[in-house]
């Protein structure tokens, strides 16, 4: 089967890797072959006239499909891949209210999870910027507040965020949280968020997640400074 398309991405950038990984999960659930472009060089490929003609901002991740359709921005890429196969109705919702709820979780993932996980990542895990304790504590507090929404939403053994099946909401929410387990989501958080931890563990055992993320592991104590 010919690839459905290819994703322009590159290693070493937490935001980009997370987004391209989520896209691959969405593609796998629809049985789509969407490999990473093997000829992409950040700072070179994305500055060429050919690339900018398809993606004017030169940003990645970016998806170029075999039929010529091009789209950027993580949420848009994941949504397009989720809607491009036999699992589309399940992943995106069969009615307008379900679709709205899934979209709500997708925005939540970007604005409340990724936005508060990324600063600690670049400070303490990737060490790309100096450690700022006040900023670090602010983002951890904001993340903890956001996680309480998930905790309530999956209480009682609920497996998925929207309805009784896996949807794009679960893909978008799991991605940044799986990544955070390498430096932030530690044993203390697990103890405080038992339902969220159970929910994430259950998702990680699904073949489509496991094939992309591997075995789910988390640190005992969060990395600081």
PDB file of C-alpha atoms in Angstrom:
ATOM      1  CA  UNK A   1       0.000   0.000   0.000  1.00  0.00           C
ATOM      2  CA  UNK A   2       1.363   3.382  -0.985  1.00  0.00           C
ATOM      3  CA  UNK A   3       1.855   5.890   1.835  1.00  0.00           C
ATOM      4  CA  UNK A   4      -1.106   8.168   2.536  1.00  0.00           C
ATOM      5  CA  UNK A   5       1.355  11.004   2.946  1.00  0.00           C
ATOM      6  CA  UNK A   6       4.421  12.063   4.890  1.00  0.00           C
ATOM      7  CA  UNK A   7       5.085  14.164   7.969  1.00  0.00           C
ATOM      8  CA  UNK A   8       7.848  16.731   8.064  1.00  0.00           C
ATOM      9  CA  UNK A   9       9.385  16.676  11.515  1.00  0.00           C
ATOM     10  CA  UNK A  10      12.763  16.442  13.221  1.00  0.00           C
ATOM     11  CA  UNK A  11      14.179  15.016  16.468  1.00  0.00           C
ATOM     12  CA  UNK A  12      15.291  17.075  19.431  1.00  0.00           C
ATOM     13  CA  UNK A  13      12.325  19.440  19.644  1.00  0.00           C
ATOM     14  CA  UNK A  14       9.805  18.367  22.288  1.00  0.00           C
ATOM     15  CA  UNK A  15       6.875  20.196  20.696  1.00  0.00           C
ATOM     16  CA  UNK A  16       7.513  18.893  17.212  1.00  0.00           C
ATOM     17  CA  UNK A  17       8.207  15.304  18.234  1.00  0.00           C
ATOM     18  CA  UNK A  18       5.085  15.188  20.401  1.00  0.00           C
ATOM     19  CA  UNK A  19       2.909  16.501  17.594  1.00  0.00           C
ATOM     20  CA  UNK A  20       4.287  14.167  14.933  1.00  0.00           C
ATOM     21  CA  UNK A  21       3.927  11.208  17.293  1.00  0.00           C
ATOM     22  CA  UNK A  22       0.264  12.030  17.917  1.00  0.00           C
ATOM     23  CA  UNK A  23      -0.286  12.224  14.170  1.00  0.00           C
ATOM     24  CA  UNK A  24       1.188   8.763  13.725  1.00  0.00           C
ATOM     25  CA  UNK A  25      -1.154   7.341  16.375  1.00  0.00           C
ATOM     26  CA  UNK A  26      -4.160   8.876  14.603  1.00  0.00           C
ATOM     27  CA  UNK A  27      -2.937   7.456  11.310  1.00  0.00           C
ATOM     28  CA  UNK A  28      -2.388   3.991  12.785  1.00  0.00           C
ATOM     29  CA  UNK A  29      -5.953   3.866  14.122  1.00  0.00           C
ATOM     30  CA  UNK A  30      -7.178   4.421  10.562  1.00  0.00           C
ATOM     31  CA  UNK A  31      -4.726   1.978   9.016  1.00  0.00           C
ATOM     32  CA  UNK A  32      -2.869   4.752   7.206  1.00  0.00           C
ATOM     33  CA  UNK A  33       0.821   4.650   6.354  1.00  0.00           C
ATOM     34  CA  UNK A  34       2.191   8.101   7.130  1.00  0.00           C
ATOM     35  CA  UNK A  35       5.964   7.934   7.611  1.00  0.00           C
ATOM     36  CA  UNK A  36       8.267  10.774   8.546  1.00  0.00           C
ATOM     37  CA  UNK A  37       9.921  12.464   5.590  1.00  0.00           C
ATOM     38  CA  UNK A  38      13.448  11.069   5.440  1.00  0.00           C
ATOM     39  CA  UNK A  39      14.937  13.990   3.539  1.00  0.00           C
ATOM     40  CA  UNK A  40      13.940  16.829   5.872  1.00  0.00           C
ATOM     41  CA  UNK A  41      16.590  19.108   7.402  1.00  0.00           C
ATOM     42  CA  UNK A  42      15.321  21.763   9.800  1.00  0.00           C
ATOM     43  CA  UNK A  43      16.572  25.202   8.837  1.00  0.00           C
ATOM     44  CA  UNK A  44      17.235  24.102   5.263  1.00  0.00           C
ATOM     45  CA  UNK A  45      14.331  22.152   3.777  1.00  0.00           C
ATOM     46  CA  UNK A  46      11.728  24.374   5.420  1.00  0.00           C
ATOM     47  CA  UNK A  47      13.315  27.494   3.933  1.00  0.00           C
ATOM     48  CA  UNK A  48      13.224  26.371   0.338  1.00  0.00           C
ATOM     49  CA  UNK A  49      10.738  27.953  -2.078  1.00  0.00           C
ATOM     50  CA  UNK A  50       9.202  24.510  -2.691  1.00  0.00           C
ATOM     51  CA  UNK A  51       8.476  23.948   0.992  1.00  0.00           C
ATOM     52  CA  UNK A  52       7.226  27.489   1.609  1.00  0.00           C
ATOM     53  CA  UNK A  53       4.861  27.204  -1.339  1.00  0.00           C
ATOM     54  CA  UNK A  54       3.154  24.351   0.528  1.00  0.00           C
ATOM     55  CA  UNK A  55       3.623  25.652   4.088  1.00  0.00           C
ATOM     56  CA  UNK A  56       4.086  29.465   4.004  1.00  0.00           C
ATOM     57  CA  UNK A  57       5.225  29.777   7.635  1.00  0.00           C
ATOM     58  CA  UNK A  58       7.885  27.111   7.233  1.00  0.00           C
ATOM     59  CA  UNK A  59       6.727  25.462  10.453  1.00  0.00           C
ATOM     60  CA  UNK A  60       6.748  21.802  11.366  1.00  0.00           C
ATOM     61  CA  UNK A  61       5.208  19.381  11.967  1.00  0.00           C
ATOM     62  CA  UNK A  62       3.555  19.532   8.586  1.00  0.00           C
ATOM     63  CA  UNK A  63       1.670  16.913   6.594  1.00  0.00           C
ATOM     64  CA  UNK A  64       1.912  16.484   2.839  1.00  0.00           C
ATOM     65  CA  UNK A  65      -0.524  13.922   1.450  1.00  0.00           C
ATOM     66  CA  UNK A  66      -0.085  11.793  -1.653  1.00  0.00           C
ATOM     67  CA  UNK A  67      -2.943  13.648  -3.339  1.00  0.00           C
ATOM     68  CA  UNK A  68      -1.172  16.978  -2.847  1.00  0.00           C
ATOM     69  CA  UNK A  69      -3.184  18.198   0.143  1.00  0.00           C
ATOM     70  CA  UNK A  70      -0.979  19.974   2.696  1.00  0.00           C
ATOM     71  CA  UNK A  71      -1.800  20.999   6.253  1.00  0.00           C
ATOM     72  CA  UNK A  72       0.185  22.256   9.237  1.00  0.00           C
ATOM     73  CA  UNK A  73      -0.477  22.680  12.995  1.00  0.00           C
ATOM     74  CA  UNK A  74      -0.605  19.598  15.198  1.00  0.00           C
ATOM     75  CA  UNK A  75      -4.322  19.596  16.014  1.00  0.00           C
ATOM     76  CA  UNK A  76      -5.280  20.106  12.368  1.00  0.00           C
ATOM     77  CA  UNK A  77      -2.977  17.303  11.205  1.00  0.00           C
ATOM     78  CA  UNK A  78      -4.330  14.874  13.785  1.00  0.00           C
ATOM     79  CA  UNK A  79      -7.918  15.818  12.992  1.00  0.00           C
ATOM     80  CA  UNK A  80      -7.364  15.299   9.259  1.00  0.00           C
ATOM     81  CA  UNK A  81      -5.748  11.891   9.746  1.00  0.00           C
ATOM     82  CA  UNK A  82      -8.459  10.874  12.210  1.00  0.00           C
ATOM     83  CA  UNK A  83     -11.092  11.732   9.619  1.00  0.00           C
ATOM     84  CA  UNK A  84      -9.376  10.030   6.692  1.00  0.00           C
ATOM     85  CA  UNK A  85     -10.176   6.379   7.237  1.00  0.00           C
ATOM     86  CA  UNK A  86     -12.689   3.786   8.428  1.00  0.00           C
ATOM     87  CA  UNK A  87     -12.457   4.883  12.082  1.00  0.00           C
ATOM     88  CA  UNK A  88     -13.350   8.515  11.265  1.00  0.00           C
ATOM     89  CA  UNK A  89     -16.791   8.493  12.860  1.00  0.00           C
ATOM     90  CA  UNK A  90     -15.457   6.915  16.026  1.00  0.00           C
ATOM     91  CA  UNK A  91     -12.450   9.209  16.313  1.00  0.00           C
ATOM     92  CA  UNK A  92     -14.186  12.494  15.459  1.00  0.00           C
ATOM     93  CA  UNK A  93     -17.739  11.813  16.666  1.00  0.00           C
ATOM     94  CA  UNK A  94     -20.962  10.822  14.968  1.00  0.00           C
ATOM     95  CA  UNK A  95     -23.019  13.858  16.029  1.00  0.00           C
ATOM     96  CA  UNK A  96     -22.362  17.540  16.493  1.00  0.00           C
ATOM     97  CA  UNK A  97     -22.360  17.456  20.308  1.00  0.00           C
ATOM     98  CA  UNK A  98     -19.837  14.626  20.436  1.00  0.00           C
ATOM     99  CA  UNK A  99     -17.707  16.427  17.861  1.00  0.00           C
ATOM    100  CA  UNK A 100     -17.794  19.590  19.957  1.00  0.00           C
ATOM    101  CA  UNK A 101     -16.744  17.681  23.080  1.00  0.00           C
ATOM    102  CA  UNK A 102     -13.829  16.084  21.243  1.00  0.00           C
ATOM    103  CA  UNK A 103     -12.773  19.484  19.911  1.00  0.00           C
ATOM    104  CA  UNK A 104     -12.993  20.900  23.437  1.00  0.00           C
ATOM    105  CA  UNK A 105     -10.541  18.264  24.693  1.00  0.00           C
ATOM    106  CA  UNK A 106      -8.223  18.925  21.760  1.00  0.00           C
ATOM    107  CA  UNK A 107      -8.033  22.626  22.621  1.00  0.00           C
ATOM    108  CA  UNK A 108      -7.630  21.706  26.291  1.00  0.00           C
ATOM    109  CA  UNK A 109      -4.649  19.541  25.393  1.00  0.00           C
ATOM    110  CA  UNK A 110      -2.901  22.367  23.571  1.00  0.00           C
ATOM    111  CA  UNK A 111      -3.831  25.261  25.878  1.00  0.00           C
ATOM    112  CA  UNK A 112      -3.790  23.627  29.313  1.00  0.00           C
ATOM    113  CA  UNK A 113      -1.525  20.574  29.039  1.00  0.00           C
ATOM    114  CA  UNK A 114       1.131  21.205  26.378  1.00  0.00           C
ATOM    115  CA  UNK A 115       1.371  24.914  27.217  1.00  0.00           C
ATOM    116  CA  UNK A 116       2.211  24.092  30.839  1.00  0.00           C
ATOM    117  CA  UNK A 117       4.339  20.992  30.236  1.00  0.00           C
ATOM    118  CA  UNK A 118       6.609  22.554  27.633  1.00  0.00           C
ATOM    119  CA  UNK A 119       8.231  25.276  29.819  1.00  0.00           C
ATOM    120  CA  UNK A 120       9.384  22.785  32.513  1.00  0.00           C
ATOM    121  CA  UNK A 121      10.583  20.530  29.682  1.00  0.00           C
ATOM    122  CA  UNK A 122      12.813  23.157  28.104  1.00  0.00           C
ATOM    123  CA  UNK A 123      14.085  24.309  31.510  1.00  0.00           C
ATOM    124  CA  UNK A 124      14.710  21.032  33.331  1.00  0.00           C
ATOM    125  CA  UNK A 125      14.681  18.180  30.827  1.00  0.00           C
ATOM    126  CA  UNK A 126      16.140  19.638  27.653  1.00  0.00           C
ATOM    127  CA  UNK A 127      17.972  22.434  29.515  1.00  0.00           C
ATOM    128  CA  UNK A 128      17.585  24.871  26.649  1.00  0.00           C
ATOM    129  CA  UNK A 129      16.831  27.865  28.873  1.00  0.00           C
ATOM    130  CA  UNK A 130      17.886  28.772  32.431  1.00  0.00           C
ATOM    131  CA  UNK A 131      15.810  27.410  35.297  1.00  0.00           C
ATOM    132  CA  UNK A 132      13.304  29.931  36.647  1.00  0.00           C
ATOM    133  CA  UNK A 133      11.723  28.656  39.856  1.00  0.00           C
ATOM    134  CA  UNK A 134       8.808  31.096  39.854  1.00  0.00           C
ATOM    135  CA  UNK A 135       7.918  30.243  36.260  1.00  0.00           C
ATOM    136  CA  UNK A 136       8.399  26.530  36.903  1.00  0.00           C
ATOM    137  CA  UNK A 137       6.049  26.532  39.906  1.00  0.00           C
ATOM    138  CA  UNK A 138       3.449  28.553  38.026  1.00  0.00           C
ATOM    139  CA  UNK A 139       3.299  26.047  35.177  1.00  0.00           C
ATOM    140  CA  UNK A 140       3.226  23.046  37.508  1.00  0.00           C
ATOM    141  CA  UNK A 141       0.335  24.638  39.428  1.00  0.00           C
ATOM    142  CA  UNK A 142      -1.533  25.312  36.186  1.00  0.00           C
ATOM    143  CA  UNK A 143      -0.926  21.754  35.018  1.00  0.00           C
ATOM    144  CA  UNK A 144      -2.120  20.308  38.331  1.00  0.00           C
ATOM    145  CA  UNK A 145      -5.312  22.326  38.008  1.00  0.00           C
ATOM    146  CA  UNK A 146      -5.831  21.009  34.480  1.00  0.00           C
ATOM    147  CA  UNK A 147      -5.180  17.417  35.512  1.00  0.00           C
ATOM    148  CA  UNK A 148      -7.993  17.608  38.050  1.00  0.00           C
ATOM    149  CA  UNK A 149     -10.398  18.032  35.129  1.00  0.00           C
ATOM    150  CA  UNK A 150      -9.169  14.741  33.679  1.00  0.00           C
ATOM    151  CA  UNK A 151      -9.329  13.063  37.079  1.00  0.00           C
ATOM    152  CA  UNK A 152     -13.005  13.936  37.418  1.00  0.00           C
ATOM    153  CA  UNK A 153     -13.770  13.027  33.813  1.00  0.00           C
ATOM    154  CA  UNK A 154     -12.439   9.461  34.044  1.00  0.00           C
ATOM    155  CA  UNK A 155     -13.467   8.616  37.602  1.00  0.00           C
ATOM    156  CA  UNK A 156     -15.312   5.403  38.231  1.00  0.00           C
ATOM    157  CA  UNK A 157     -13.107   3.388  35.912  1.00  0.00           C
ATOM    158  CA  UNK A 158     -14.073   5.257  32.751  1.00  0.00           C
ATOM    159  CA  UNK A 159     -11.757   4.249  29.904  1.00  0.00           C
ATOM    160  CA  UNK A 160     -12.203   7.194  27.536  1.00  0.00           C
ATOM    161  CA  UNK A 161     -12.843  10.917  27.778  1.00  0.00           C
ATOM    162  CA  UNK A 162     -15.791  11.055  25.369  1.00  0.00           C
ATOM    163  CA  UNK A 163     -18.298   8.223  25.191  1.00  0.00           C
ATOM    164  CA  UNK A 164     -17.464   4.528  25.280  1.00  0.00           C
ATOM    165  CA  UNK A 165     -14.829   4.439  22.529  1.00  0.00           C
ATOM    166  CA  UNK A 166     -11.386   5.850  21.904  1.00  0.00           C
ATOM    167  CA  UNK A 167     -11.551   9.230  20.160  1.00  0.00           C
ATOM    168  CA  UNK A 168      -9.221  11.977  19.024  1.00  0.00           C
ATOM    169  CA  UNK A 169      -9.722  13.517  22.482  1.00  0.00           C
ATOM    170  CA  UNK A 170      -7.797  10.649  24.080  1.00  0.00           C
ATOM    171  CA  UNK A 171      -5.007  10.871  21.509  1.00  0.00           C
ATOM    172  CA  UNK A 172      -4.560  14.609  22.010  1.00  0.00           C
ATOM    173  CA  UNK A 173      -4.633  14.417  25.803  1.00  0.00           C
ATOM    174  CA  UNK A 174      -2.420  11.350  26.168  1.00  0.00           C
ATOM    175  CA  UNK A 175       0.378  12.704  23.989  1.00  0.00           C
ATOM    176  CA  UNK A 176       1.694  15.519  26.188  1.00  0.00           C
ATOM    177  CA  UNK A 177       1.086  13.524  29.369  1.00  0.00           C
ATOM    178  CA  UNK A 178       3.017  10.509  28.097  1.00  0.00           C
ATOM    179  CA  UNK A 179       5.887  12.855  27.227  1.00  0.00           C
ATOM    180  CA  UNK A 180       5.742  14.509  30.667  1.00  0.00           C
ATOM    181  CA  UNK A 181       6.436  11.184  32.383  1.00  0.00           C
ATOM    182  CA  UNK A 182      10.094  11.493  31.437  1.00  0.00           C
ATOM    183  CA  UNK A 183      10.621  14.535  33.663  1.00  0.00           C
ATOM    184  CA  UNK A 184       7.471  15.772  35.436  1.00  0.00           C
ATOM    185  CA  UNK A 185       4.644  13.259  35.966  1.00  0.00           C
ATOM    186  CA  UNK A 186       6.227  11.423  38.898  1.00  0.00           C
ATOM    187  CA  UNK A 187       5.142   9.055  41.689  1.00  0.00           C
ATOM    188  CA  UNK A 188       3.721  11.967  43.714  1.00  0.00           C
ATOM    189  CA  UNK A 189       1.415  12.936  40.855  1.00  0.00           C
ATOM    190  CA  UNK A 190       0.444   9.301  40.375  1.00  0.00           C
ATOM    191  CA  UNK A 191      -0.635   9.136  44.002  1.00  0.00           C
ATOM    192  CA  UNK A 192      -2.642  12.353  43.734  1.00  0.00           C
ATOM    193  CA  UNK A 193      -4.220  11.376  40.397  1.00  0.00           C
ATOM    194  CA  UNK A 194      -5.026   7.648  40.583  1.00  0.00           C
ATOM    195  CA  UNK A 195      -7.853   7.736  38.029  1.00  0.00           C
ATOM    196  CA  UNK A 196      -5.817   9.746  35.518  1.00  0.00           C
ATOM    197  CA  UNK A 197      -2.857   7.415  35.967  1.00  0.00           C
ATOM    198  CA  UNK A 198      -5.057   4.348  35.433  1.00  0.00           C
ATOM    199  CA  UNK A 199      -6.574   5.955  32.346  1.00  0.00           C
ATOM    200  CA  UNK A 200      -3.166   6.723  30.839  1.00  0.00           C
ATOM    201  CA  UNK A 201      -1.842   3.254  31.600  1.00  0.00           C
ATOM    202  CA  UNK A 202      -4.842   1.700  29.886  1.00  0.00           C
ATOM    203  CA  UNK A 203      -4.321   3.817  26.754  1.00  0.00           C
ATOM    204  CA  UNK A 204      -0.618   2.976  26.657  1.00  0.00           C
ATOM    205  CA  UNK A 205      -1.466  -0.713  26.388  1.00  0.00           C
ATOM    206  CA  UNK A 206      -3.410  -0.236  23.138  1.00  0.00           C
ATOM    207  CA  UNK A 207      -1.345  -1.469  20.200  1.00  0.00           C
ATOM    208  CA  UNK A 208      -1.600   1.804  18.255  1.00  0.00           C
ATOM    209  CA  UNK A 209      -0.155   3.740  21.205  1.00  0.00           C
ATOM    210  CA  UNK A 210       2.405   1.098  22.115  1.00  0.00           C
ATOM    211  CA  UNK A 211       3.764   0.886  18.572  1.00  0.00           C
ATOM    212  CA  UNK A 212       4.479   4.627  18.598  1.00  0.00           C
ATOM    213  CA  UNK A 213       5.292   5.441  22.240  1.00  0.00           C
ATOM    214  CA  UNK A 214       6.677   2.097  23.400  1.00  0.00           C
ATOM    215  CA  UNK A 215       6.279   0.931  26.978  1.00  0.00           C
ATOM    216  CA  UNK A 216       4.975   3.643  29.292  1.00  0.00           C
ATOM    217  CA  UNK A 217       7.501   4.538  31.976  1.00  0.00           C
ATOM    218  CA  UNK A 218       7.689   7.421  34.412  1.00  0.00           C
ATOM    219  CA  UNK A 219      10.244   8.845  36.778  1.00  0.00           C
ATOM    220  CA  UNK A 220       9.931   8.509  40.533  1.00  0.00           C
ATOM    221  CA  UNK A 221      10.857  12.114  41.284  1.00  0.00           C
ATOM    222  CA  UNK A 222      10.417  15.010  38.887  1.00  0.00           C
ATOM    223  CA  UNK A 223      13.488  16.631  37.420  1.00  0.00           C
ATOM    224  CA  UNK A 224      14.164  20.160  38.607  1.00  0.00           C
ATOM    225  CA  UNK A 225      16.937  22.523  37.550  1.00  0.00           C
TER     226      UNK A 225
END
